[in-house]
């Protein structure tokens, strides 16, 4: 938007408020409106543009946006940041287009709007649905205060391959946990009334299977059986739909040889017919056009394919806008197909209350009051602390004492630009708290902090160039690596403990940030080795957007706190945990491999015909050069206290299809600190009509226990927990024997058997 022209506010004569899909009032309103629309205006509604204000994730940015809006050729915009700019664009639509249809305004608010929360992968490690929902709620309040009403989140793609950079944006490897997170986020964004001026429409993405890209390379092909799809990859999308998500984004990848954006089976048969989805589907960024490169035909062909498949809105590529009328004339699409897509988009606008008041989300005075307040920062700090996972704590090195000398070392120890993490489009890293500042805030006057950078995040200038596309994230120092190292070692030698803040720059994960090497970059590995050699106790604070392979560092460090990219309040939250103001309670939502060769790795694997314990002989399913087991399993995470699990008791050892079993276990806090534990329930179906995973998460409870306290935790298991999609894709439970496991992670569990009759 080049020129900003303020136009006198004219109240449009739309008057509809209700929001239910089956609302006859809505249907009548939209039918009447559509009667007035030309084919061109209907096609215009299917067009989503970006004037290029946000993060651009494709080759093009829309041009002539203002003119297109006035001509009725735009249904919505994204990447327009700021309520004043949004107002200008809405003015164009409701004052200067023939039918005055309001625009919908979207954005990627992936883990917070201005108050940035930890990256989604980190949030999922809290296993705390209340705080995840709350982070989404705050994001919605801030984003709507700034004029937005549609959010391209949650991203619920199951990801089991740490090479894939976008593993950072989802909830990890597990369909059960992923589904719970999907629901919490949809609820947080949408609330229970979409017409409210502080709720926004969510958009679940990327439908579907985007996280299963071959070799972890972004945008790459996926190929999997329907059985795997239904049982392992589709549940979180389905959960979001069942929770009432208003929109769905199609993914870049192909499924069964047809890109998702043009895949009728996916967008119509599965999504609408089987799952009953009533909202609208938007493409990903130019993913309609990209079907040409996939090898599906020219722009007109792929646009028609997408519309017929059930895609409603075309993001940025303008294939719908420029070719649909021709396709109609040539009978390649029908008027009903155009009408259907247009209706779904108008319904979304209606449900958001935009026809009632196109300026519902536009109040110039709101941002100052509701965005990034002391309260939202406080909540961001608490939420961040809940997302950290304590991977190792030898000799109870942590929490740190609030006295003595700490050598605070590392390229991420006094850094602001990497704190927010990937996909923080609207965040301002200059408002984030570096670790050094957090430590000074929390440690008090008796702690002497000595700081040195010690190493660059990476010495590789080519990598730095690729990573620094949105600003400097990898800042290669003018000093030589040796000069930096020597400075750090001198400080380490003078200190009581070394805290090294190391890991990935924020843009080393996220979109188009796949890595084939998932270790800590060499420059920092060298630093860690040298620090360990000093003999001082070494605490690693590890930042990353993915599980890193850290077997060597696990040997060298006394303690490792995985803090991901923790958002605006990163430094304070990290200090809160380091000094024991908060006792860590996070558990991994994704396995940490020993090395990259193990990926894809996940706990709910199949047994194979030759299951292997890691010391097993030849001709078993294992590696010559690495164990099968991950370094840290799914569900794993330590606390400053310790928990013990009693034996499982079952109220019955067999159940009928219409009955339940209750499994109980007593968990005791056997350590010195009050703490929280995520008690996890896994089930294995021992014999089935198709092979079944060795364990599947079926429940969890996060409990608080005071030092010395015990609690009995009960899980009720019903037939639905035992169901799976069989080879006919029927969701069934089969009678037979089951194993039930309860524990504090997916590896260390107690077990019991039961039968389903
Ligand atoms: C491309 C990404 O894949 C998607 O997640 C995002 O919502 C769009 N760009 C819009 O920014």
XYZ file of N, CA, C and O and ligand atoms in Angstrom, residues 57 78 108 152 166 205-206 249 252 284-285 315 423 511, ligand 1:
67
model
N 7.359 -15.188 2.175
C 7.879 -16.552 2.155
C 7.840 -17.172 0.762
O 7.889 -18.371 0.614
N -3.132 -10.305 3.930
C -2.323 -10.656 5.097
C -0.981 -9.953 4.967
O -0.639 -9.424 3.913
N 0.350 -14.410 10.306
C 0.966 -15.564 10.970
C 1.299 -15.163 12.398
O 2.322 -14.528 12.640
N -3.142 -17.591 10.844
C -2.635 -18.808 10.188
C -1.961 -19.703 11.227
O -0.758 -19.986 11.166
N 10.836 -26.873 10.240
C 9.528 -26.451 10.730
C 9.020 -27.330 11.861
O 7.917 -27.121 12.360
N -3.121 -25.752 9.967
C -2.252 -25.992 8.820
C -1.186 -27.003 9.206
O -1.029 -27.280 10.392
N -0.459 -27.547 8.234
C -0.642 -27.396 6.794
C -1.232 -28.717 6.342
O -0.549 -29.740 6.487
N -5.532 -24.507 6.033
C -4.581 -24.155 4.973
C -4.039 -25.435 4.343
O -3.588 -26.336 5.053
N 2.054 -27.567 1.023
C 2.831 -27.495 -0.217
C 3.073 -28.876 -0.853
O 3.255 -28.980 -2.046
N -1.598 -22.495 0.626
C -0.400 -21.869 1.186
C 0.142 -20.903 0.119
O -0.365 -20.816 -1.002
N 1.173 -20.202 0.478
C 1.740 -19.113 -0.326
C 2.097 -19.583 -1.742
O 3.026 -20.385 -1.903
N -3.816 -18.045 -2.065
C -2.912 -17.106 -1.394
C -1.835 -16.600 -2.360
O -1.002 -17.388 -2.831
N 9.454 -17.434 13.083
C 8.044 -17.069 12.885
C 7.508 -16.168 13.990
O 6.444 -16.431 14.567
N 10.815 -22.162 8.608
C 10.553 -22.466 7.199
C 11.836 -22.394 6.375
O 12.668 -21.503 6.560
C 4.085 -19.955 3.965
C 3.985 -20.846 5.155
O 4.136 -22.196 4.766
C 2.681 -20.711 5.928
O 2.793 -21.409 7.129
C 2.335 -19.283 6.153
O 1.111 -19.200 6.844
C 2.269 -18.551 4.827
N 3.560 -18.634 4.171
C 1.849 -17.105 4.974
O 2.841 -16.366 5.540
